[in-house]
């Protein structure tokens, strides 16, 4: 949990710098797509929001205005409170940011910041302490258990179980978690599903394809610049495991080097993010996100994803698709790696979308994260629960001292 509080501090500093520049599921890890995918029909981000969220154009405008106000309130809440709140989420029914607090003083500060307080019995510290104990019990993984984390809206914790991989060990672990929760009187929810999360894998444009050597196909997340005139892009860490591997663009020509120096790929407890350097003549980085065949949008900054917020993702396999962030700061067991600090959404995805872009607010798009994984119910097959999982962008920017490439909407 100490790492998560460190992430929060780094996130605040990173986002401030970027903005100031002006300029129940078993997680499935995304796997690199072995061959070309058919290009989806061109569709813009707003079109995707109307289609996937079932909203009219007017409802989309209203929702986005409410979420803009909620993000401003969230920033004000963080400044007003001395410790992290027990939870924070956007309530689409009221169009307001809800903040879980444990005392009257914090409740008043939340109201003054323009949000709605909800008094709860358990603090963030108590919830994260229980999650830490659950992680200790899980060790390097438990058969059938695909993840766990704080359940902000329930003021408790959640454990995700894949019912198709259920074993006696799953039952033993679930009982141990319930016993831990009972001792501290914190509610625990067990979410069961039949999906196992897995990692999916000219001008550099977010959401478009790139190929790490001959290993498969992944998607570009966001373009960045760094020290010593570095330029490149962020993507999924499980797409960049091999050090100093040639990276090819969507036209098949080499654009640069994946995981330069062997120190720019993270695929474990710390997260799922990697870096590709763009160093070949004729290639430049842009501030746009498009997806294969999609209408591009220009990234204007970075933003933290809040539960309940609208999110749209773009990847080389499936183009633009939208949904809502369902949980944040979750631990995911992909079977091949246990990763902390990831966020869940109900937007669809497909193999080959790994590393692709997650953005919000189409009128002034903000970078939120890179695609990490999803379930078997991809965009052409909606059977079962639809989930996707993303890596928040903040930690990658901070870890490697990078600046997001931004432009004007």
mmCIF file of C-alpha atoms in Angstrom:
data_model
loop_
_atom_site.group_PDB
_atom_site.id
_atom_site.type_symbol
_atom_site.label_atom_id
_atom_site.label_comp_id
_atom_site.label_asym_id
_atom_site.label_seq_id
_atom_site.Cartn_x
_atom_site.Cartn_y
_atom_site.Cartn_z
ATOM 1 C CA UNK A 1 0.000 0.000 0.000
ATOM 2 C CA UNK A 2 2.936 2.342 0.586
ATOM 3 C CA UNK A 3 3.573 2.191 -3.163
ATOM 4 C CA UNK A 4 0.026 3.325 -3.843
ATOM 5 C CA UNK A 5 0.335 6.410 -1.660
ATOM 6 C CA UNK A 6 3.646 7.157 -3.408
ATOM 7 C CA UNK A 7 1.844 6.822 -6.724
ATOM 8 C CA UNK A 8 -0.768 9.319 -5.612
ATOM 9 C CA UNK A 9 1.882 11.872 -4.683
ATOM 10 C CA UNK A 10 3.766 11.360 -7.934
ATOM 11 C CA UNK A 11 0.516 11.574 -9.880
ATOM 12 C CA UNK A 12 -0.383 14.970 -8.464
ATOM 13 C CA UNK A 13 3.012 16.405 -9.290
ATOM 14 C CA UNK A 14 3.058 14.897 -12.764
ATOM 15 C CA UNK A 15 -0.400 16.058 -13.753
ATOM 16 C CA UNK A 16 0.360 19.558 -12.501
ATOM 17 C CA UNK A 17 3.493 19.638 -14.633
ATOM 18 C CA UNK A 18 1.679 18.343 -17.700
ATOM 19 C CA UNK A 19 -1.146 20.823 -17.368
ATOM 20 C CA UNK A 20 1.237 23.688 -16.742
ATOM 21 C CA UNK A 21 3.083 22.851 -19.955
ATOM 22 C CA UNK A 22 0.131 24.059 -21.958
ATOM 23 C CA UNK A 23 1.773 22.498 -24.663
ATOM 24 C CA UNK A 24 -16.455 -9.954 -10.789
ATOM 25 C CA UNK A 25 -13.918 -11.032 -13.157
ATOM 26 C CA UNK A 26 -10.844 -13.045 -13.766
ATOM 27 C CA UNK A 27 -8.526 -10.664 -15.501
ATOM 28 C CA UNK A 28 -7.389 -11.550 -18.959
ATOM 29 C CA UNK A 29 -4.088 -10.120 -19.991
ATOM 30 C CA UNK A 30 -4.066 -8.684 -23.430
ATOM 31 C CA UNK A 31 -1.934 -10.651 -25.827
ATOM 32 C CA UNK A 32 -0.191 -9.274 -28.942
ATOM 33 C CA UNK A 33 -2.310 -9.982 -31.992
ATOM 34 C CA UNK A 34 -0.484 -12.450 -34.282
ATOM 35 C CA UNK A 35 -1.738 -10.951 -37.539
ATOM 36 C CA UNK A 36 -3.507 -7.952 -39.075
ATOM 37 C CA UNK A 37 -7.031 -7.214 -37.876
ATOM 38 C CA UNK A 38 -9.742 -5.836 -40.169
ATOM 39 C CA UNK A 39 -9.965 -2.067 -39.887
ATOM 40 C CA UNK A 40 -13.170 -0.966 -38.146
ATOM 41 C CA UNK A 41 -15.449 1.528 -39.828
ATOM 42 C CA UNK A 42 -14.291 5.091 -39.132
ATOM 43 C CA UNK A 43 -16.081 6.403 -36.076
ATOM 44 C CA UNK A 44 -15.302 9.366 -33.897
ATOM 45 C CA UNK A 45 -15.101 9.503 -30.126
ATOM 46 C CA UNK A 46 -18.448 11.286 -29.756
ATOM 47 C CA UNK A 47 -20.124 8.781 -32.053
ATOM 48 C CA UNK A 48 -18.691 5.972 -29.948
ATOM 49 C CA UNK A 49 -20.013 7.572 -26.763
ATOM 50 C CA UNK A 50 -23.522 7.824 -28.159
ATOM 51 C CA UNK A 51 -23.380 4.248 -29.425
ATOM 52 C CA UNK A 52 -21.796 2.570 -26.385
ATOM 53 C CA UNK A 53 -23.438 4.594 -23.601
ATOM 54 C CA UNK A 54 -26.864 4.758 -25.231
ATOM 55 C CA UNK A 55 -27.058 8.556 -24.937
ATOM 56 C CA UNK A 56 -28.405 11.256 -27.209
ATOM 57 C CA UNK A 57 -26.109 14.050 -28.362
ATOM 58 C CA UNK A 58 -27.681 16.392 -25.796
ATOM 59 C CA UNK A 59 -27.252 13.820 -23.017
ATOM 60 C CA UNK A 60 -23.591 13.405 -23.963
ATOM 61 C CA UNK A 61 -23.046 17.169 -23.710
ATOM 62 C CA UNK A 62 -24.764 17.274 -20.313
ATOM 63 C CA UNK A 63 -22.809 14.302 -19.000
ATOM 64 C CA UNK A 64 -19.464 15.733 -20.101
ATOM 65 C CA UNK A 65 -20.218 19.119 -18.528
ATOM 66 C CA UNK A 66 -21.109 17.398 -15.254
ATOM 67 C CA UNK A 67 -17.927 15.321 -15.333
ATOM 68 C CA UNK A 68 -15.819 18.418 -15.973
ATOM 69 C CA UNK A 69 -17.313 20.013 -12.854
ATOM 70 C CA UNK A 70 -16.719 16.782 -10.913
ATOM 71 C CA UNK A 71 -13.029 16.716 -11.859
ATOM 72 C CA UNK A 72 -12.656 20.310 -10.676
ATOM 73 C CA UNK A 73 -14.371 19.356 -7.408
ATOM 74 C CA UNK A 74 -12.048 16.345 -7.020
ATOM 75 C CA UNK A 75 -9.001 18.590 -7.289
ATOM 76 C CA UNK A 76 -10.493 20.956 -4.700
ATOM 77 C CA UNK A 77 -11.284 18.046 -2.364
ATOM 78 C CA UNK A 78 -7.687 16.815 -2.480
ATOM 79 C CA UNK A 79 -6.465 20.274 -1.560
ATOM 80 C CA UNK A 80 -8.999 20.587 1.271
ATOM 81 C CA UNK A 81 -8.473 17.219 2.984
ATOM 82 C CA UNK A 82 -5.317 16.391 4.916
ATOM 83 C CA UNK A 83 -5.620 12.634 4.201
ATOM 84 C CA UNK A 84 -7.101 10.723 1.239
ATOM 85 C CA UNK A 85 -10.884 10.272 1.477
ATOM 86 C CA UNK A 86 -12.318 6.788 1.974
ATOM 87 C CA UNK A 87 -13.631 6.943 -1.572
ATOM 88 C CA UNK A 88 -14.497 9.264 -4.428
ATOM 89 C CA UNK A 89 -16.710 8.634 -7.468
ATOM 90 C CA UNK A 90 -18.948 10.302 -10.028
ATOM 91 C CA UNK A 91 -22.670 9.633 -9.555
ATOM 92 C CA UNK A 92 -24.308 9.786 -12.981
ATOM 93 C CA UNK A 93 -27.801 9.824 -11.421
ATOM 94 C CA UNK A 94 -27.173 13.187 -9.762
ATOM 95 C CA UNK A 95 -24.320 14.402 -11.972
ATOM 96 C CA UNK A 96 -22.202 15.095 -8.871
ATOM 97 C CA UNK A 97 -18.921 13.956 -7.355
ATOM 98 C CA UNK A 98 -19.522 11.912 -4.188
ATOM 99 C CA UNK A 99 -16.799 11.764 -1.543
ATOM 100 C CA UNK A 100 -16.792 9.232 1.308
ATOM 101 C CA UNK A 101 -15.623 10.739 4.612
ATOM 102 C CA UNK A 102 -15.606 9.617 8.235
ATOM 103 C CA UNK A 103 -16.190 12.889 10.089
ATOM 104 C CA UNK A 104 -18.276 16.064 10.115
ATOM 105 C CA UNK A 105 -15.312 18.385 9.596
ATOM 106 C CA UNK A 106 -14.260 16.627 6.377
ATOM 107 C CA UNK A 107 -17.894 16.517 5.258
ATOM 108 C CA UNK A 108 -18.091 20.295 5.473
ATOM 109 C CA UNK A 109 -14.834 20.678 3.572
ATOM 110 C CA UNK A 110 -16.190 18.417 0.830
ATOM 111 C CA UNK A 111 -19.359 20.535 0.543
ATOM 112 C CA UNK A 112 -17.274 23.683 0.320
ATOM 113 C CA UNK A 113 -15.298 22.099 -2.524
ATOM 114 C CA UNK A 114 -18.480 21.564 -4.513
ATOM 115 C CA UNK A 115 -18.926 17.817 -3.930
ATOM 116 C CA UNK A 116 -21.454 15.694 -2.043
ATOM 117 C CA UNK A 117 -20.168 14.099 1.197
ATOM 118 C CA UNK A 118 -21.184 10.601 2.253
ATOM 119 C CA UNK A 119 -20.393 9.658 5.828
ATOM 120 C CA UNK A 120 -18.996 6.135 6.135
ATOM 121 C CA UNK A 121 -17.581 4.099 9.053
ATOM 122 C CA UNK A 122 -14.241 3.048 7.542
ATOM 123 C CA UNK A 123 -11.348 5.326 6.582
ATOM 124 C CA UNK A 124 -9.119 4.873 3.554
ATOM 125 C CA UNK A 125 -6.312 3.798 5.866
ATOM 126 C CA UNK A 126 -8.473 1.019 7.338
ATOM 127 C CA UNK A 127 -9.531 -0.185 3.889
ATOM 128 C CA UNK A 128 -6.004 -0.237 2.482
ATOM 129 C CA UNK A 129 -4.735 -2.014 5.610
ATOM 130 C CA UNK A 130 -7.216 -4.823 4.935
ATOM 131 C CA UNK A 131 -6.232 -4.943 1.254
ATOM 132 C CA UNK A 132 -2.604 -5.243 2.336
ATOM 133 C CA UNK A 133 -3.517 -8.272 4.466
ATOM 134 C CA UNK A 134 -5.420 -9.827 1.556
ATOM 135 C CA UNK A 135 -2.396 -9.346 -0.709
ATOM 136 C CA UNK A 136 -0.235 -11.051 1.903
ATOM 137 C CA UNK A 137 -2.592 -14.022 1.990
ATOM 138 C CA UNK A 138 -2.634 -14.234 -1.816
ATOM 139 C CA UNK A 139 1.152 -14.204 -2.141
ATOM 140 C CA UNK A 140 2.048 -14.908 -5.768
ATOM 141 C CA UNK A 141 -1.492 -15.921 -6.655
ATOM 142 C CA UNK A 142 -4.403 -18.198 -5.720
ATOM 143 C CA UNK A 143 -6.088 -20.474 -8.308
ATOM 144 C CA UNK A 144 -9.398 -18.964 -9.368
ATOM 145 C CA UNK A 145 -8.725 -15.578 -7.738
ATOM 146 C CA UNK A 146 -8.155 -12.856 -10.313
ATOM 147 C CA UNK A 147 -7.832 -9.706 -8.235
ATOM 148 C CA UNK A 148 -8.818 -7.581 -5.272
ATOM 149 C CA UNK A 149 -8.932 -3.986 -4.068
ATOM 150 C CA UNK A 150 -10.868 -1.270 -2.275
ATOM 151 C CA UNK A 151 -14.590 -1.068 -3.072
ATOM 152 C CA UNK A 152 -15.015 2.688 -2.705
ATOM 153 C CA UNK A 153 -18.753 2.888 -3.225
ATOM 154 C CA UNK A 154 -19.446 0.079 -0.723
ATOM 155 C CA UNK A 155 -16.843 1.333 1.795
ATOM 156 C CA UNK A 156 -15.390 -2.154 1.786
ATOM 157 C CA UNK A 157 -13.192 -4.461 -0.264
ATOM 158 C CA UNK A 158 -13.831 -6.587 -3.347
ATOM 159 C CA UNK A 159 -12.329 -9.920 -4.386
ATOM 160 C CA UNK A 160 -12.796 -11.172 -7.957
ATOM 161 C CA UNK A 161 -13.156 -14.902 -8.654
ATOM 162 C CA UNK A 162 -13.279 -16.801 -11.943
ATOM 163 C CA UNK A 163 -15.899 -19.488 -11.366
ATOM 164 C CA UNK A 164 -14.514 -21.584 -14.237
ATOM 165 C CA UNK A 165 -11.185 -21.976 -12.396
ATOM 166 C CA UNK A 166 -12.666 -22.436 -8.930
ATOM 167 C CA UNK A 167 -10.777 -24.867 -6.659
ATOM 168 C CA UNK A 168 -10.704 -25.878 -3.000
ATOM 169 C CA UNK A 169 -7.886 -23.351 -2.627
ATOM 170 C CA UNK A 170 -10.271 -20.644 -3.872
ATOM 171 C CA UNK A 171 -12.718 -21.520 -1.094
ATOM 172 C CA UNK A 172 -9.971 -21.501 1.532
ATOM 173 C CA UNK A 173 -8.772 -18.079 0.395
ATOM 174 C CA UNK A 174 -12.298 -16.655 0.272
ATOM 175 C CA UNK A 175 -12.987 -17.852 3.838
ATOM 176 C CA UNK A 176 -9.707 -16.355 5.048
ATOM 177 C CA UNK A 177 -10.622 -12.995 3.484
ATOM 178 C CA UNK A 178 -14.085 -13.047 5.064
ATOM 179 C CA UNK A 179 -12.531 -13.853 8.451
ATOM 180 C CA UNK A 180 -10.110 -10.940 8.106
ATOM 181 C CA UNK A 181 -12.946 -8.600 7.134
ATOM 182 C CA UNK A 182 -15.171 -9.791 9.988
ATOM 183 C CA UNK A 183 -12.501 -8.983 12.566
ATOM 184 C CA UNK A 184 -12.388 -5.347 11.484
ATOM 185 C CA UNK A 185 -16.098 -5.226 10.556
ATOM 186 C CA UNK A 186 -15.421 -4.175 6.983
ATOM 187 C CA UNK A 187 -17.760 -5.543 4.283
ATOM 188 C CA UNK A 188 -16.307 -7.785 1.585
ATOM 189 C CA UNK A 189 -17.868 -8.423 -1.825
ATOM 190 C CA UNK A 190 -16.930 -11.463 -3.909
ATOM 191 C CA UNK A 191 -17.554 -10.866 -7.614
ATOM 192 C CA UNK A 192 -17.834 -14.061 -9.627
ATOM 193 C CA UNK A 193 -17.522 -14.298 -13.379
ATOM 194 C CA UNK A 194 -16.686 -16.788 -16.103
ATOM 195 C CA UNK A 195 -14.058 -14.505 -17.656
ATOM 196 C CA UNK A 196 -10.347 -14.582 -17.004
ATOM 197 C CA UNK A 197 -8.495 -11.316 -17.682
ATOM 198 C CA UNK A 198 -5.564 -11.532 -20.065
ATOM 199 C CA UNK A 199 -3.140 -9.016 -21.506
ATOM 200 C CA UNK A 200 -3.942 -7.984 -25.088
ATOM 201 C CA UNK A 201 -1.516 -6.714 -27.049
ATOM 202 C CA UNK A 202 4.681 8.424 -40.851
ATOM 203 C CA UNK A 203 3.390 10.045 -37.710
ATOM 204 C CA UNK A 204 3.092 8.287 -34.407
ATOM 205 C CA UNK A 205 -0.587 8.471 -33.412
ATOM 206 C CA UNK A 206 -2.161 7.087 -30.233
ATOM 207 C CA UNK A 207 -4.396 4.076 -30.750
ATOM 208 C CA UNK A 208 -2.679 3.004 -33.961
ATOM 209 C CA UNK A 209 -0.736 -0.217 -34.365
ATOM 210 C CA UNK A 210 2.917 -0.786 -33.737
ATOM 211 C CA UNK A 211 4.859 -4.035 -33.950
ATOM 212 C CA UNK A 212 7.537 -5.042 -31.445
ATOM 213 C CA UNK A 213 9.979 -6.911 -33.651
ATOM 214 C CA UNK A 214 8.355 -10.087 -34.919
ATOM 215 C CA UNK A 215 6.448 -10.891 -31.723
ATOM 216 C CA UNK A 216 2.994 -9.572 -32.641
ATOM 217 C CA UNK A 217 0.956 -6.400 -32.778
ATOM 218 C CA UNK A 218 0.178 -3.887 -30.023
ATOM 219 C CA UNK A 219 -1.240 -0.354 -29.889
ATOM 220 C CA UNK A 220 0.330 3.041 -29.260
ATOM 221 C CA UNK A 221 -0.806 4.757 -26.085
ATOM 222 C CA UNK A 222 0.411 8.361 -25.865
ATOM 223 C CA UNK A 223 3.381 10.166 -27.318
ATOM 224 C CA UNK A 224 5.915 11.706 -24.950
ATOM 225 C CA UNK A 225 9.128 13.689 -24.845
ATOM 226 C CA UNK A 226 11.924 13.487 -22.312
ATOM 227 C CA UNK A 227 15.499 14.394 -21.369
ATOM 228 C CA UNK A 228 18.175 14.770 -24.057
ATOM 229 C CA UNK A 229 15.631 15.422 -26.836
ATOM 230 C CA UNK A 230 14.011 12.017 -26.336
ATOM 231 C CA UNK A 231 10.768 11.383 -28.201
ATOM 232 C CA UNK A 232 8.656 8.239 -28.143
ATOM 233 C CA UNK A 233 5.424 6.763 -26.872
ATOM 234 C CA UNK A 234 3.980 4.902 -23.911
ATOM 235 C CA UNK A 235 2.338 1.513 -24.359
ATOM 236 C CA UNK A 236 1.743 -1.665 -22.326
ATOM 237 C CA UNK A 237 4.674 -3.129 -20.431
ATOM 238 C CA UNK A 238 3.885 -6.637 -21.614
ATOM 239 C CA UNK A 239 4.461 -5.380 -25.184
ATOM 240 C CA UNK A 240 7.980 -4.138 -24.396
ATOM 241 C CA UNK A 241 9.574 -7.004 -22.469
ATOM 242 C CA UNK A 242 12.542 -7.531 -24.843
ATOM 243 C CA UNK A 243 15.259 -4.884 -24.431
ATOM 244 C CA UNK A 244 16.364 -2.811 -27.430
ATOM 245 C CA UNK A 245 13.951 -4.495 -29.826
ATOM 246 C CA UNK A 246 13.179 -2.931 -33.191
ATOM 247 C CA UNK A 247 9.753 -1.231 -33.247
ATOM 248 C CA UNK A 248 7.794 -0.954 -36.498
ATOM 249 C CA UNK A 249 4.946 1.407 -37.374
ATOM 250 C CA UNK A 250 1.612 0.573 -38.950
ATOM 251 C CA UNK A 251 3.147 0.851 -42.436
ATOM 252 C CA UNK A 252 5.734 -1.811 -41.579
ATOM 253 C CA UNK A 253 8.777 0.470 -41.535
ATOM 254 C CA UNK A 254 10.973 0.835 -38.493
ATOM 255 C CA UNK A 255 10.127 3.800 -36.274
ATOM 256 C CA UNK A 256 12.397 3.219 -33.309
ATOM 257 C CA UNK A 257 13.429 0.995 -30.409
ATOM 258 C CA UNK A 258 11.285 -0.720 -27.793
ATOM 259 C CA UNK A 259 12.485 -0.736 -24.165
ATOM 260 C CA UNK A 260 15.675 1.232 -24.891
ATOM 261 C CA UNK A 261 18.549 0.159 -22.664
ATOM 262 C CA UNK A 262 16.427 -2.584 -21.103
ATOM 263 C CA UNK A 263 15.220 -0.255 -18.321
ATOM 264 C CA UNK A 264 11.942 0.967 -19.784
ATOM 265 C CA UNK A 265 9.459 -1.872 -19.346
ATOM 266 C CA UNK A 266 7.387 -2.591 -16.225
ATOM 267 C CA UNK A 267 5.227 -5.708 -16.061
ATOM 268 C CA UNK A 268 4.684 -6.723 -12.446
ATOM 269 C CA UNK A 269 3.559 -5.371 -9.091
ATOM 270 C CA UNK A 270 4.524 -1.811 -10.031
ATOM 271 C CA UNK A 271 2.323 -1.716 -13.119
ATOM 272 C CA UNK A 272 1.979 -2.581 -16.808
ATOM 273 C CA UNK A 273 3.640 0.159 -18.848
ATOM 274 C CA UNK A 274 6.488 0.415 -21.309
ATOM 275 C CA UNK A 275 8.333 2.966 -23.420
ATOM 276 C CA UNK A 276 9.283 2.960 -27.098
ATOM 277 C CA UNK A 277 11.797 5.463 -28.427
ATOM 278 C CA UNK A 278 11.057 7.012 -31.833
ATOM 279 C CA UNK A 279 14.491 7.616 -33.329
ATOM 280 C CA UNK A 280 14.286 6.832 -37.048
ATOM 281 C CA UNK A 281 14.491 9.577 -39.717
ATOM 282 C CA UNK A 282 11.141 10.761 -40.999
ATOM 283 C CA UNK A 283 9.168 9.761 -37.904
ATOM 284 C CA UNK A 284 7.739 12.409 -35.589
ATOM 285 C CA UNK A 285 5.436 12.231 -32.583
ATOM 286 C CA UNK A 286 2.027 13.892 -32.510
ATOM 287 C CA UNK A 287 -0.449 14.785 -29.776
ATOM 288 C CA UNK A 288 -3.322 12.933 -31.449
ATOM 289 C CA UNK A 289 -5.201 9.732 -30.699
ATOM 290 C CA UNK A 290 -7.087 8.075 -33.530
ATOM 291 C CA UNK A 291 -7.253 4.281 -33.553
ATOM 292 C CA UNK A 292 -7.326 2.281 -36.747
ATOM 293 C CA UNK A 293 -9.613 4.171 -39.121
ATOM 294 C CA UNK A 294 -11.021 6.429 -36.417
ATOM 295 C CA UNK A 295 -11.434 10.189 -36.351
ATOM 296 C CA UNK A 296 -8.461 11.686 -34.450
ATOM 297 C CA UNK A 297 -8.660 13.839 -31.326
ATOM 298 C CA UNK A 298 -5.884 15.999 -29.876
ATOM 299 C CA UNK A 299 -4.718 15.276 -26.324
ATOM 300 C CA UNK A 300 -4.636 18.440 -24.204
ATOM 301 C CA UNK A 301 -3.346 17.101 -20.878
ATOM 302 C CA UNK A 302 -3.499 14.240 -18.388
ATOM 303 C CA UNK A 303 -6.180 13.425 -15.861
ATOM 304 C CA UNK A 304 -6.810 10.888 -13.103
ATOM 305 C CA UNK A 305 -9.617 8.433 -13.808
ATOM 306 C CA UNK A 306 -12.428 8.418 -11.227
ATOM 307 C CA UNK A 307 -14.930 5.616 -10.698
ATOM 308 C CA UNK A 308 -18.188 6.364 -12.497
ATOM 309 C CA UNK A 309 -16.577 8.618 -15.084
ATOM 310 C CA UNK A 310 -17.062 8.186 -18.823
ATOM 311 C CA UNK A 311 -14.008 6.747 -20.576
ATOM 312 C CA UNK A 312 -13.237 6.093 -24.238
ATOM 313 C CA UNK A 313 -10.468 3.867 -25.495
ATOM 314 C CA UNK A 314 -8.846 3.532 -28.893
ATOM 315 C CA UNK A 315 -6.846 0.572 -30.143
ATOM 316 C CA UNK A 316 -5.556 -0.842 -33.396
ATOM 317 C CA UNK A 317 -7.953 -3.807 -33.338
ATOM 318 C CA UNK A 318 -11.288 -2.307 -32.356
ATOM 319 C CA UNK A 319 -11.024 1.481 -32.808
ATOM 320 C CA UNK A 320 -13.087 3.769 -30.581
ATOM 321 C CA UNK A 321 -15.229 2.236 -27.825
ATOM 322 C CA UNK A 322 -16.581 3.877 -24.677
ATOM 323 C CA UNK A 323 -17.917 2.965 -21.262
ATOM 324 C CA UNK A 324 -17.513 3.891 -17.610
ATOM 325 C CA UNK A 325 -14.692 3.400 -15.127
ATOM 326 C CA UNK A 326 -16.066 0.820 -12.692
ATOM 327 C CA UNK A 327 -13.174 0.497 -10.194
ATOM 328 C CA UNK A 328 -9.820 2.143 -9.600
ATOM 329 C CA UNK A 329 -6.585 1.116 -7.850
ATOM 330 C CA UNK A 330 -7.181 -2.625 -8.163
ATOM 331 C CA UNK A 331 -4.797 -5.570 -8.026
ATOM 332 C CA UNK A 332 -5.146 -7.926 -11.004
ATOM 333 C CA UNK A 333 -3.797 -11.476 -11.221
ATOM 334 C CA UNK A 334 -3.345 -12.262 -14.917
ATOM 335 C CA UNK A 335 -1.930 -15.698 -14.195
ATOM 336 C CA UNK A 336 1.384 -14.626 -15.699
ATOM 337 C CA UNK A 337 1.813 -11.570 -13.467
ATOM 338 C CA UNK A 338 0.168 -9.891 -10.460
ATOM 339 C CA UNK A 339 -0.163 -6.147 -11.069
ATOM 340 C CA UNK A 340 -1.265 -3.428 -8.659
ATOM 341 C CA UNK A 341 -2.847 -0.039 -9.264
ATOM 342 C CA UNK A 342 -4.946 -0.878 -12.359
ATOM 343 C CA UNK A 343 -8.441 0.396 -13.217
ATOM 344 C CA UNK A 344 -11.463 -1.495 -14.572
ATOM 345 C CA UNK A 345 -13.963 -0.276 -17.176
ATOM 346 C CA UNK A 346 -16.956 -1.805 -18.974
ATOM 347 C CA UNK A 347 -15.826 -0.680 -22.445
ATOM 348 C CA UNK A 348 -15.108 -3.507 -24.879
ATOM 349 C CA UNK A 349 -11.697 -4.371 -26.330
ATOM 350 C CA UNK A 350 -9.949 -6.983 -28.449
ATOM 351 C CA UNK A 351 -6.605 -8.725 -28.797
ATOM 352 C CA UNK A 352 -4.038 -6.322 -30.213
ATOM 353 C CA UNK A 353 -5.471 -3.308 -28.335
ATOM 354 C CA UNK A 354 -2.738 -3.673 -25.675
ATOM 355 C CA UNK A 355 -1.082 -0.366 -24.907
ATOM 356 C CA UNK A 356 -3.835 1.668 -26.575
ATOM 357 C CA UNK A 357 -5.161 5.025 -25.393
ATOM 358 C CA UNK A 358 -7.799 5.767 -22.750
ATOM 359 C CA UNK A 359 -9.092 9.340 -22.891
ATOM 360 C CA UNK A 360 -11.949 11.421 -21.544
ATOM 361 C CA UNK A 361 -13.659 14.694 -22.499
ATOM 362 C CA UNK A 362 -13.726 14.693 -26.357
ATOM 363 C CA UNK A 363 -13.908 18.495 -26.591
ATOM 364 C CA UNK A 364 -10.568 18.776 -24.770
ATOM 365 C CA UNK A 365 -9.318 15.164 -24.548
ATOM 366 C CA UNK A 366 -7.307 14.207 -21.486
ATOM 367 C CA UNK A 367 -4.979 11.196 -21.338
ATOM 368 C CA UNK A 368 -6.010 8.756 -18.594
ATOM 369 C CA UNK A 369 -4.173 5.477 -19.227
ATOM 370 C CA UNK A 370 -2.980 2.650 -21.482
ATOM 371 C CA UNK A 371 -4.778 -0.623 -22.202
ATOM 372 C CA UNK A 372 -3.548 -3.553 -20.117
ATOM 373 C CA UNK A 373 -6.062 -6.368 -20.504
ATOM 374 C CA UNK A 374 -9.641 -7.529 -20.914
ATOM 375 C CA UNK A 375 -12.028 -10.452 -20.874
ATOM 376 C CA UNK A 376 -13.110 -12.883 -23.545
ATOM 377 C CA UNK A 377 -16.192 -10.778 -24.369
ATOM 378 C CA UNK A 378 -14.504 -8.574 -26.956
ATOM 379 C CA UNK A 379 -16.134 -5.999 -29.217
ATOM 380 C CA UNK A 380 -17.326 -8.585 -31.754
ATOM 381 C CA UNK A 381 -18.537 -10.988 -29.074
ATOM 382 C CA UNK A 382 -20.541 -9.502 -26.223
ATOM 383 C CA UNK A 383 -21.243 -12.793 -24.425
ATOM 384 C CA UNK A 384 -20.765 -12.528 -20.657
ATOM 385 C CA UNK A 385 -19.382 -9.583 -18.728
ATOM 386 C CA UNK A 386 -17.573 -6.898 -20.703
ATOM 387 C CA UNK A 387 -14.404 -5.678 -19.000
ATOM 388 C CA UNK A 388 -11.242 -3.869 -19.900
ATOM 389 C CA UNK A 389 -8.365 -2.942 -17.642
ATOM 390 C CA UNK A 390 -6.009 0.021 -17.980
ATOM 391 C CA UNK A 391 -2.791 1.289 -16.468
ATOM 392 C CA UNK A 392 -3.094 4.909 -15.267
ATOM 393 C CA UNK A 393 -0.652 7.135 -17.122
ATOM 394 C CA UNK A 394 0.718 9.104 -14.152
ATOM 395 C CA UNK A 395 3.251 6.619 -12.842
ATOM 396 C CA UNK A 396 4.926 6.076 -16.210
ATOM 397 C CA UNK A 397 5.368 9.822 -16.731
ATOM 398 C CA UNK A 398 6.869 10.212 -13.273
ATOM 399 C CA UNK A 399 9.093 7.117 -13.347
ATOM 400 C CA UNK A 400 10.955 8.129 -16.496
ATOM 401 C CA UNK A 401 10.700 11.919 -16.221
ATOM 402 C CA UNK A 402 8.544 12.214 -19.332
ATOM 403 C CA UNK A 403 6.262 14.947 -20.603
ATOM 404 C CA UNK A 404 3.047 14.150 -22.403
ATOM 405 C CA UNK A 405 2.895 15.520 -25.950
ATOM 406 C CA UNK A 406 -0.113 17.853 -25.949
ATOM 407 C CA UNK A 407 -1.810 20.258 -28.317
ATOM 408 C CA UNK A 408 -4.875 22.444 -28.729
ATOM 409 C CA UNK A 409 -8.266 20.758 -29.140
#
